[in-house]
Amino acid sequence: MLSRSLILIVSMQLLFSISFGQDKFRDSMLAVIAVQKEDTNKVNLLNKLAYETRQQDPSSIDYAKQALVLAKKLNYTIGQAQSLKNIGLFYIIKGEYVPAQEYCEKALAEFTKANDLVGESNILNNLGSIQFNMSNYSKAMEYYMKSYEVAQLAKDTFRIATVLNNIGIIYLDKPSTRNLAIDYINQALEMGKKINDRGNMGLSYMNLGDVYFAMGNDSAAFYNYIKATEVFHPKDEMFGYILNSIGNLYLKNNQGDLALKYYEEALKKSEELGIKIYMAQSALSLAEYYINHNDPNKAKQYFENALVYAMEMKAGAELKRVYGGLSRIYAGRGDFAKAYDFNNRALHLTDSLSKFDADSLRLQYSVGLKEKEIELLTKDKDLQELEIKRQKIAKNALMAGLVMVFVIIFILYRDYRNKIRINKILDKQKEEIEGLLLNILPAEVAHELQRDGAATPKYFEHAAVLFTDFKSFTKMADVLSPQELVAELNECFMAFDDIIEKYSLEKIKTIGDSYMCAGGIPTPDPDATMNMIKASFDIIEYLKHWNKKRIEKGMTPWELRIGIHVGPLVAGVVGKKKYAYDIWGSTVNIASRMESAGEPGQVNISASVYELIKHRYDCIYRGKISAKNIGEIDMYFVNQEPANEAKIA
């Protein structure tokens, strides 16, 4: 199970500095702010107060909101960004990740507007930490990699060290990548030492402890946990996690009394600071301790406490442990209905790990190579034994030797034929595997997967996304049998496949009656948007002919909406058991909104698409649509006939 040791790496400096005279500091700051003019200095002072009191003062969010109101009034972009970041930080500390995500995204927009690379990297890292705490590891890795790129551009050593720590701890999950995790975390530790940043140093020691614990190296784990306690202050929010981890080490080594002591202290520390993720983990440790020491009543109490914290944070990994524990308790009591219910909930909780799992493919490939090596060694050994026998027979009699030569030649020939036959079978299987990969993945991605054993997610600055959807599909589905429905959908989607292949577009997936494709990935293509418009009209034309045949048979025609948007997105391979090439980003969401706001038989496009095609196609403006976190977006219908070239100015 992945560690939670990096969830609070979210600020311009690590959440490490603990102010002992916080009340005195707050009062003195409020006194200064009270006489300060309504200017940018007052915004900065309010933001400083919000940040420094974020851990223990519930009013810290009020200070940040006051700063935000004044910054907007002054049109002070950096002040707005810092205020939004502090509000998001407040919610992260409280474990309320939905509002935290919302405010961090707003802060990112303001930092980007101000061209503040350090702030941008900071917020991208915060967003990654939010996704990590919600067990959405794939999305977390996407944010961390982007934060790392921006930090390098800004030459921000602190931020680079922070993100290296975060990336390293994600790699802890898989045994095959734990050495990689150690490498990333050690890089972060060295950077922390270089700039004397005790926050990153302490976090690195703590993360190394987690990795070594997972690898079974208890002495190395204990050493690093103790180093972390030496670096962190006892009132730091990470301290509860470290105490819980040390408790796990003692429990593993059959020192239950010490384990219980550390678990109780970890819960107490976490409750003092209100860090819900660590409260959930400590409560889970205590619950599992008591269930293993035959005290199901206490175990149930702690499981229920952990459930409250985990539900508030939507923490998937912790919820899975809670459900599993409660299932065992109710089963022990003979209440099999509740036991079944909680077991069912546990089974349906799955981790969303943002990186591609290629372990089984590498293993199969390695085993295949070993089998070939063994086969060749076995054949060589047989040939050597035959050669020795032939020499012995040749010494006894020339005739017998000649006979043996012919026997050997025959055996060699038979082995040779067998080898040719086996190689043909292997070549055929290889072609089938390659063909299967090419059917489910783009050629470039499939080749990278075969070559490297993994496919790296990529960021595309400019890509086009198309969605289609059949109007009133649910009503049509009600009057058709399942077999008829699937057969007709399949006929349409196969035709769509041929059309997008014709225009060098990439099919992404189908969801029910929706069809999704993209252009400009995995290889950038400047003609992708224009090709997508052409493909859209081919799809509409195909459906006209298809519906004409349906009407002649007295059947209801199918009406199709099409929506297109262009912009940046991330594309890559996801999945743990079944590979899938997918795309993410606001561009995908806006394309979906274009489709849902469209009309049957029309191609509905966003303003960004319109700017790219207006010189080639006549378009009809049809108003605006609101998109979350984006604002209002202009929409256009595209006329099927291209605009007259004489109209180009």
XYZ file of C-alpha atoms in Angstrom:
649
model
C 0.000 0.000 0.000
C 1.273 3.448 -0.901
C 2.559 5.729 1.827
C 0.790 8.946 2.767
C 4.006 10.633 3.776
C 3.931 13.275 1.091
C 0.380 14.539 1.257
C 1.219 17.920 2.712
C 4.086 18.966 0.422
C 2.088 21.891 -0.790
C 3.557 25.277 0.074
C 6.377 27.570 -0.937
C 8.290 25.972 1.887
C 7.498 22.516 3.342
C 4.848 22.512 6.075
C 7.583 22.385 8.642
C 7.937 25.667 10.477
C 5.986 25.535 13.751
C 5.475 28.808 15.553
C 5.512 28.465 19.333
C 4.228 31.969 20.024
C 1.498 31.765 17.433
C -1.103 33.702 19.406
C 1.383 36.504 20.022
C 2.410 36.490 16.378
C -1.223 36.626 15.235
C -2.094 39.486 17.557
C 0.926 41.540 16.475
C 0.161 40.905 12.794
C -3.493 41.889 13.237
C -2.388 45.112 14.922
C -0.164 45.995 11.938
C -2.881 45.056 9.422
C -5.479 47.199 11.215
C -3.535 50.417 10.489
C -2.334 49.407 7.017
C -3.727 51.205 3.973
C -5.840 49.279 1.439
C -2.885 48.419 -0.795
C -0.862 45.427 -1.993
C 1.172 45.431 1.252
C -2.019 44.721 3.186
C -2.801 41.825 0.829
C 0.669 40.401 1.442
C 0.357 40.779 5.229
C -3.036 39.038 5.268
C -1.642 36.210 3.157
C 1.377 35.856 5.454
C -0.921 35.697 8.478
C -3.154 33.093 6.770
C -0.148 30.953 5.878
C 1.597 31.098 9.265
C -1.595 30.272 11.229
C -2.904 27.619 8.832
C -2.254 24.650 11.138
C -3.988 25.632 14.377
C -6.110 28.735 13.791
C -9.503 28.130 12.088
C -9.555 31.842 11.235
C -6.654 31.415 8.799
C -9.117 30.839 5.953
C -10.870 34.138 6.830
C -7.563 36.015 6.540
C -6.961 34.443 3.133
C -10.478 35.344 1.952
C -10.018 38.970 3.100
C -6.748 39.040 1.134
C -8.531 37.662 -1.944
C -11.293 40.308 -1.839
C -8.763 43.148 -1.556
C -6.454 41.663 -4.237
C -9.371 41.484 -6.686
C -10.304 45.077 -5.882
C -6.699 46.171 -6.575
C -6.402 43.873 -9.625
C -3.321 42.385 -7.894
C -2.786 39.064 -9.729
C -0.029 37.598 -7.529
C -1.987 38.541 -4.418
C -5.049 36.717 -5.774
C -2.929 33.671 -6.598
C -1.410 33.544 -3.098
C -4.836 33.990 -1.461
C -6.388 31.175 -3.509
C -3.377 28.965 -2.716
C -3.763 29.608 1.030
C -7.478 28.763 0.929
C -6.673 25.543 -0.924
C -3.921 24.787 1.590
C -6.374 25.238 4.478
C -8.698 22.626 2.944
C -5.808 20.223 2.232
C -4.721 20.297 5.881
C -8.323 19.586 6.913
C -8.539 16.703 4.435
C -11.358 18.347 2.419
C -10.009 17.636 -1.036
C -12.921 18.684 -3.268
C -12.791 22.417 -2.325
C -8.992 22.139 -2.092
C -8.862 21.024 -5.758
C -11.180 23.849 -6.815
C -9.151 26.635 -5.149
C -5.791 25.219 -6.260
C -6.972 25.147 -9.894
C -8.023 28.806 -9.588
C -4.635 29.645 -8.051
C -2.867 27.856 -10.916
C -4.718 30.013 -13.440
C -3.619 33.202 -11.655
C 0.039 32.113 -11.318
C 0.071 31.176 -15.002
C -1.438 34.555 -15.916
C 1.318 36.281 -13.921
C 3.996 34.088 -15.569
C 5.160 33.054 -12.079
C 6.937 29.727 -12.732
C 7.734 29.100 -9.068
C 4.111 29.602 -8.038
C 2.898 27.517 -10.976
C 5.189 24.621 -10.027
C 4.086 24.937 -6.397
C 0.379 24.649 -7.236
C 0.878 21.808 -9.724
C 2.623 19.922 -6.929
C -0.266 20.705 -4.542
C -2.769 19.381 -7.080
C -0.714 16.206 -7.401
C -0.756 15.779 -3.608
C -4.545 16.204 -3.527
C -4.986 13.505 -6.177
C -2.524 11.248 -4.334
C -4.491 11.554 -1.096
C -7.658 10.616 -2.986
C -5.847 7.474 -4.293
C -5.916 8.824 -7.874
C -2.250 8.009 -8.505
C -2.384 8.306 -12.290
C -3.607 11.913 -12.104
C -1.148 12.627 -9.281
C 1.798 11.520 -11.426
C 0.528 13.726 -14.280
C 0.569 16.815 -12.016
C 3.957 15.918 -10.475
C 5.659 15.511 -13.857
C 4.295 18.878 -15.010
C 5.436 20.488 -11.731
C 8.905 18.987 -12.232
C 9.153 20.431 -15.770
C 8.125 23.918 -14.619
C 10.479 23.777 -11.586
C 13.381 22.971 -13.902
C 12.495 25.962 -16.091
C 12.406 28.130 -12.957
C 15.671 26.552 -11.673
C 13.902 26.121 -8.323
C 15.998 23.547 -6.396
C 13.550 23.357 -3.498
C 10.598 22.570 -5.754
C 12.608 20.028 -7.756
C 13.521 18.239 -4.510
C 9.893 18.270 -3.370
C 8.578 16.764 -6.600
C 11.367 14.154 -6.700
C 10.213 13.054 -3.243
C 6.626 12.793 -4.468
C 7.470 10.875 -7.629
C 9.701 8.539 -5.643
C 6.984 7.632 -3.153
C 4.512 6.767 -5.955
C 7.042 4.202 -7.221
C 6.951 2.536 -3.781
C 3.737 0.700 -4.678
C 5.307 -1.857 -7.046
C 8.085 -4.216 -5.904
C 9.632 -3.912 -9.366
C 10.009 -0.113 -9.040
C 11.135 0.242 -5.411
C 14.796 0.646 -6.366
C 13.630 3.460 -8.639
C 11.774 4.982 -5.661
C 14.981 4.887 -3.579
C 16.870 6.603 -6.395
C 14.350 9.478 -6.689
C 14.104 9.980 -2.918
C 17.899 9.960 -2.471
C 18.164 12.630 -5.174
C 15.619 14.695 -3.221
C 17.573 14.130 0.017
C 20.839 15.330 -1.540
C 19.136 18.438 -2.921
C 17.601 19.114 0.493
C 21.027 18.874 2.125
C 22.525 21.111 -0.572
C 20.130 23.974 0.203
C 19.872 23.058 3.924
C 16.120 22.502 3.632
C 15.198 20.481 6.709
C 11.653 19.985 5.448
C 12.666 18.049 2.346
C 15.410 16.254 4.303
C 12.930 15.040 6.910
C 10.438 14.013 4.267
C 13.128 12.126 2.353
C 14.173 10.181 5.458
C 10.530 9.355 6.143
C 9.900 8.201 2.570
C 13.079 6.088 2.558
C 11.803 4.465 5.752
C 8.583 3.546 3.925
C 10.434 2.057 0.962
C 12.781 -0.033 3.110
C 9.831 -1.177 5.245
C 8.053 -2.368 2.102
C 11.238 -4.177 1.005
C 11.549 -5.959 4.380
C 14.752 -4.135 5.372
C 13.597 -3.289 8.912
C 16.926 -1.942 10.196
C 17.231 0.535 7.306
C 13.577 1.521 7.768
C 14.048 2.139 11.513
C 17.219 4.187 10.904
C 15.451 6.472 8.418
C 12.337 6.905 10.592
C 14.532 7.915 13.550
C 16.453 10.374 11.308
C 13.086 11.860 10.309
C 12.112 12.374 13.982
C 15.419 14.158 14.519
C 14.762 16.562 11.643
C 11.026 17.225 12.137
C 9.677 19.147 15.107
C 7.410 17.070 17.433
C 4.511 19.400 16.604
C 4.903 18.977 12.846
C 1.886 17.337 11.189
C 4.129 14.605 9.733
C 5.085 13.427 13.209
C 1.919 11.368 13.666
C 2.674 9.454 10.481
C 6.258 8.697 11.607
C 5.090 7.425 15.013
C 2.533 5.179 13.312
C 5.228 3.808 10.990
C 7.549 3.028 13.913
C 4.614 1.259 15.565
C 4.234 -0.879 12.446
C 7.909 -1.857 12.683
C 7.559 -2.896 16.340
C 4.399 -4.895 15.563
C 6.134 -6.664 12.703
C 8.924 -7.672 15.098
C 6.453 -9.047 17.698
C 6.878 -6.136 20.130
C 3.155 -5.504 20.609
C 3.371 -3.310 23.716
C 5.716 -0.858 22.024
C 3.608 -0.940 18.856
C 0.445 -0.064 20.834
C 2.233 2.789 22.600
C 3.363 4.326 19.291
C -0.061 3.847 17.643
C -1.819 5.651 20.509
C 0.731 8.476 20.474
C 0.407 8.762 16.672
C -3.391 9.107 16.929
C -3.066 11.688 19.699
C -0.560 13.774 17.698
C -2.688 13.640 14.544
C -5.862 14.606 16.440
C -4.097 17.599 18.020
C -3.339 19.005 14.565
C -6.542 17.750 12.892
C -4.715 15.838 10.127
C -7.500 13.495 9.098
C -5.493 11.194 6.834
C -3.086 10.369 9.676
C -5.986 10.106 12.123
C -7.543 7.508 9.804
C -4.284 5.571 9.455
C -3.539 5.568 13.197
C -7.108 4.482 13.989
C -6.743 1.677 11.430
C -3.472 0.549 13.024
C -5.122 0.418 16.451
C -8.157 -1.427 15.034
C -5.978 -4.047 13.370
C -3.879 -4.350 16.534
C -6.953 -5.112 18.652
C -8.488 -7.482 16.116
C -5.249 -9.458 16.205
C -5.280 -9.401 20.021
C -8.823 -10.817 20.265
C -10.579 -7.617 21.299
C -13.163 -7.154 18.484
C -15.155 -4.514 20.397
C -12.239 -2.081 20.602
C -11.270 -2.989 17.046
C -14.786 -2.147 15.810
C -14.681 1.216 17.623
C -11.411 2.222 15.923
C -12.542 0.909 12.524
C -15.677 3.079 12.790
C -13.566 6.132 13.747
C -11.300 5.493 10.758
C -14.371 5.140 8.524
C -15.566 8.654 9.464
C -12.190 10.220 8.590
C -11.738 8.186 5.391
C -15.280 8.972 4.174
C -14.719 12.702 4.702
C -11.563 12.558 2.559
C -12.791 9.948 0.061
C -9.517 8.102 0.776
C -9.920 4.890 -1.229
C -7.031 2.885 0.240
C -8.085 3.558 3.845
C -11.752 2.841 3.072
C -10.775 -0.504 1.584
C -8.931 -1.452 4.808
C -11.874 -0.284 6.956
C -14.422 -2.302 4.966
C -12.229 -5.390 5.066
C -11.762 -5.083 8.848
C -15.460 -4.560 9.570
C -16.284 -7.536 7.351
C -14.008 -9.749 9.470
C -15.554 -8.487 12.741
C -19.148 -9.077 11.637
C -18.230 -12.492 10.246
C -16.730 -13.376 13.652
C -20.023 -12.359 15.283
C -22.049 -14.502 12.894
C -23.689 -11.450 11.255
C -22.962 -12.668 7.739
C -25.301 -10.180 6.022
C -23.241 -7.202 7.253
C -19.998 -9.111 6.722
C -20.977 -9.743 3.103
C -21.992 -6.106 2.612
C -18.651 -4.724 3.867
C -16.683 -7.350 1.959
C -18.540 -6.364 -1.203
C -17.659 -2.684 -0.638
C -13.994 -3.596 -0.203
C -13.964 -5.615 -3.422
C -15.416 -2.725 -5.405
C -12.793 -0.224 -4.236
C -9.884 -0.083 -6.661
C -6.742 2.074 -6.771
C -6.330 4.542 -9.754
C -2.611 4.298 -10.158
C -1.689 7.129 -12.851
C 1.508 4.849 -14.156
C 1.302 1.934 -16.615
C 1.832 -1.567 -15.156
C 4.100 -3.492 -17.539
C 5.474 -5.992 -14.995
C 3.595 -9.023 -16.343
C 4.595 -8.249 -19.921
C 8.269 -7.933 -18.941
C 8.037 -11.181 -16.971
C 6.503 -13.059 -19.900
C 9.191 -11.731 -22.201
C 11.996 -12.676 -19.779
C 10.552 -16.164 -19.281
C 10.329 -16.602 -23.043
C 14.017 -15.730 -23.434
C 15.025 -18.114 -20.647
C 13.019 -20.936 -22.224
C 14.789 -20.412 -25.544
C 18.186 -20.421 -23.833
C 17.375 -23.693 -22.016
C 16.154 -25.264 -25.249
C 19.382 -24.359 -27.078
C 21.579 -25.557 -24.206
C 19.707 -28.869 -24.094
C 20.126 -29.419 -27.806
C 23.861 -28.580 -27.616
C 24.299 -31.116 -24.823
C 22.541 -33.833 -26.849
C 24.785 -33.137 -29.835
C 27.907 -33.370 -27.689
C 26.856 -36.762 -26.309
C 26.131 -38.059 -29.803
C 29.538 -36.879 -30.993
C 31.313 -38.801 -28.188
C 29.389 -41.979 -29.032
C 30.219 -41.599 -32.708
C 33.943 -41.335 -31.944
C 33.840 -44.487 -29.788
C 32.057 -46.488 -32.482
C 34.472 -45.220 -35.141
C 37.356 -46.641 -33.133
C 35.720 -50.107 -32.971
C 34.674 -50.415 -36.575
C 34.658 -48.230 -39.663
C 31.343 -49.607 -40.883
C 29.623 -49.012 -37.575
C 31.095 -45.519 -37.602
C 29.653 -44.781 -41.033
C 26.257 -46.000 -39.904
C 26.445 -43.753 -36.853
C 27.405 -40.789 -39.050
C 24.230 -41.280 -41.052
C 22.253 -41.589 -37.829
C 23.746 -38.347 -36.561
C 23.037 -36.595 -39.841
C 19.456 -37.774 -39.642
C 19.091 -36.547 -36.051
C 20.639 -33.186 -36.904
C 18.358 -32.831 -39.891
C 15.322 -33.686 -37.765
C 16.381 -31.179 -35.093
C 16.966 -28.596 -37.793
C 13.468 -29.124 -39.186
C 11.999 -28.993 -35.683
C 13.837 -25.750 -35.011
C 12.515 -24.220 -38.233
C 8.978 -25.295 -37.318
C 9.294 -23.884 -33.777
C 10.719 -20.582 -35.095
C 7.812 -20.281 -37.532
C 5.356 -20.810 -34.674
C 7.164 -18.213 -32.532
C 7.261 -15.735 -35.444
C 3.550 -16.242 -36.036
C 2.779 -15.707 -32.342
C 4.939 -12.585 -32.334
C 3.040 -11.218 -35.349
C -0.270 -11.978 -33.641
C 0.829 -10.191 -30.456
C 2.064 -7.197 -32.462
C -1.198 -7.145 -34.417
C -3.188 -7.243 -31.185
C -1.166 -4.362 -29.702
C -1.649 -2.310 -32.874
C -5.404 -2.927 -32.663
C -5.645 -1.483 -29.147
C -2.778 1.037 -29.122
C -1.341 3.574 -31.583
C 1.634 2.190 -33.538
C 4.128 4.577 -31.915
C 2.944 3.662 -28.400
C 2.873 -0.084 -29.200
C 6.443 0.050 -30.516
C 7.600 1.949 -27.413
C 5.917 -0.664 -25.235
C 7.641 -3.526 -27.077
C 11.002 -1.749 -27.062
C 11.103 -0.409 -23.491
C 8.527 -2.517 -21.668
C 6.583 0.643 -20.748
C 4.924 3.594 -22.473
C 5.527 7.113 -21.107
C 2.518 9.521 -20.936
C 3.078 12.583 -23.164
C 1.846 16.164 -23.102
C 0.553 17.616 -26.394
C 0.247 21.372 -26.718
C -2.214 21.202 -29.607
C -4.581 18.290 -30.263
C -8.106 17.975 -31.634
C -10.819 15.919 -29.892
C -14.137 14.764 -31.404
C -17.187 13.327 -29.615
C -20.316 11.850 -31.223
C -23.535 10.822 -29.520
C -26.905 9.519 -30.754
C -29.895 11.639 -29.725
C -32.596 9.833 -27.710
C -30.542 6.644 -27.740
C -32.164 5.378 -24.526
C -35.614 5.454 -26.147
C -34.321 3.607 -29.220
C -32.651 1.035 -26.992
C -35.979 0.314 -25.274
C -37.625 -0.860 -28.524
C -34.707 -3.009 -29.746
C -33.479 -6.341 -28.483
C -29.937 -6.352 -27.017
C -28.670 -8.277 -30.044
C -30.228 -5.825 -32.530
C -28.956 -2.817 -30.568
C -25.356 -4.059 -30.429
C -25.404 -5.149 -34.088
C -26.569 -1.725 -35.304
C -24.157 0.171 -33.048
C -21.328 -2.051 -34.254
C -22.214 -1.362 -37.898
C -22.072 2.405 -37.297
C -18.865 2.345 -35.267
C -17.053 0.144 -37.794
C -17.905 2.706 -40.471
C -16.666 5.504 -38.163
C -13.416 3.528 -37.657
C -12.832 3.419 -41.426
C -13.505 7.150 -41.760
C -11.128 8.298 -39.012
C -8.439 5.940 -40.302
C -8.840 7.565 -43.726
C -8.009 10.959 -42.187
C -5.118 9.710 -39.973
C -7.026 10.272 -36.729
C -6.749 8.125 -33.588
C -9.754 6.304 -32.136
C -9.698 6.590 -28.321
C -12.756 4.631 -27.144
C -16.521 4.136 -27.250
C -18.716 4.605 -24.187
C -22.220 3.264 -24.769
C -23.490 5.124 -27.830
C -20.695 7.746 -27.679
C -17.650 7.631 -29.968
C -14.451 9.506 -29.187
C -11.390 10.144 -31.367
C -8.465 12.577 -31.447
C -6.095 14.141 -33.962
C -2.505 15.240 -33.579
C -1.610 12.337 -31.255
C 0.557 10.376 -30.694
C 2.349 12.204 -33.539
C 1.667 15.969 -33.812
C -0.105 16.861 -37.065
C -0.745 20.484 -38.182
C -3.616 19.239 -40.415
C -5.364 17.339 -37.600
C -8.149 19.903 -37.053
C -8.979 20.222 -40.759
C -8.946 16.432 -41.152
C -11.328 16.110 -38.211
C -13.823 18.491 -39.863
C -13.647 16.430 -43.076
C -14.116 13.212 -41.115
C -17.158 14.711 -39.346
C -18.895 15.433 -42.628
C -18.064 11.950 -43.929
C -19.687 10.499 -40.782
C -22.796 12.664 -41.308
C -22.937 11.640 -44.976
C -22.604 7.965 -44.082
C -25.424 8.253 -41.531
C -27.714 9.920 -44.108
C -27.387 6.915 -46.442
C -27.704 4.492 -43.536
C -30.871 6.202 -42.244
C -32.328 6.256 -45.764
C -32.186 2.457 -45.837
C -33.728 2.297 -42.350
C -36.615 4.568 -43.359
C -37.275 2.430 -46.448
C -37.607 -0.556 -44.102
C -39.995 1.368 -41.828
C -37.391 1.748 -39.086
C -36.640 4.826 -36.956
C -33.626 6.868 -38.167
C -30.720 7.509 -35.788
C -29.774 11.159 -35.231
C -26.145 12.015 -34.447
C -24.570 15.024 -32.693
C -20.905 15.894 -33.210
C -18.726 18.188 -31.087
C -15.072 19.251 -31.630
C -12.543 21.226 -29.568
C -8.770 21.760 -29.852
C -6.234 22.441 -27.115
C -3.608 20.880 -24.839
C -4.005 17.402 -23.356
C -2.078 14.465 -21.892
C -2.171 11.058 -23.633
C -0.869 7.718 -22.498
C -1.500 4.090 -21.646
C -3.498 3.330 -18.504
C -4.757 0.166 -16.929
C -3.526 -2.588 -14.699
C -4.711 -5.669 -16.572
C -6.222 -4.439 -19.839
C -4.216 -1.841 -21.718
C -6.034 1.269 -22.917
C -4.742 4.403 -24.682
C -6.578 7.381 -23.228
C -6.481 11.193 -23.081
C -7.039 13.661 -20.221
C -7.436 17.374 -19.737
C -9.955 20.186 -20.030
C -9.773 19.900 -23.846
C -11.531 16.518 -23.593
C -14.232 17.905 -21.298
C -14.900 20.902 -23.561
C -15.167 18.653 -26.650
C -17.782 16.610 -24.774
C -19.669 19.817 -23.932
C -19.576 20.825 -27.625
C -21.226 17.512 -28.523
C -23.923 17.658 -25.826
C -24.772 21.276 -26.813
C -24.954 20.424 -30.524
C -27.838 19.483 -32.827
C -28.393 16.287 -34.875
C -26.736 16.386 -38.270
C -24.555 19.381 -37.329
C -20.864 19.771 -36.456
C -20.682 21.953 -33.338
C -17.226 23.499 -32.729
C -15.588 25.756 -30.149
C -14.081 29.163 -30.800
C -10.569 27.695 -30.859
C -11.566 25.354 -33.718
C -13.333 28.197 -35.514
C -10.150 30.301 -35.552
C -8.314 27.452 -37.300
C -10.905 26.681 -40.001
C -12.761 29.958 -40.634
C -10.691 30.635 -43.754
C -11.833 27.326 -45.262
C -15.407 26.837 -43.987
C -18.436 29.047 -43.506
C -19.537 28.889 -39.878
C -22.683 30.009 -38.061
C -22.274 31.584 -34.617
C -24.738 30.092 -32.138
C -23.958 31.637 -28.757
C -21.962 30.736 -25.690
C -21.781 27.774 -23.347
C -20.384 27.780 -19.807
C -17.578 25.339 -18.939
C -16.382 24.651 -15.389
C -13.057 26.356 -14.533
C -12.903 27.745 -18.106
C -15.690 30.275 -18.355
C -17.919 30.948 -21.329
C -16.976 29.503 -24.716
C -18.308 30.572 -28.122
C -19.885 27.858 -30.304
C -20.325 27.591 -34.080
C -21.999 25.254 -36.556
C -19.802 24.386 -39.555
C -21.406 24.476 -43.021
C -20.592 21.399 -45.068
C -19.518 23.362 -48.146
C -16.093 25.058 -47.721
C -15.985 28.843 -47.821
C -15.160 30.506 -51.137
C -11.398 31.036 -51.373
C -12.091 34.620 -52.492
C -13.323 35.364 -48.982
C -9.830 34.962 -47.545
C -8.541 38.385 -46.481
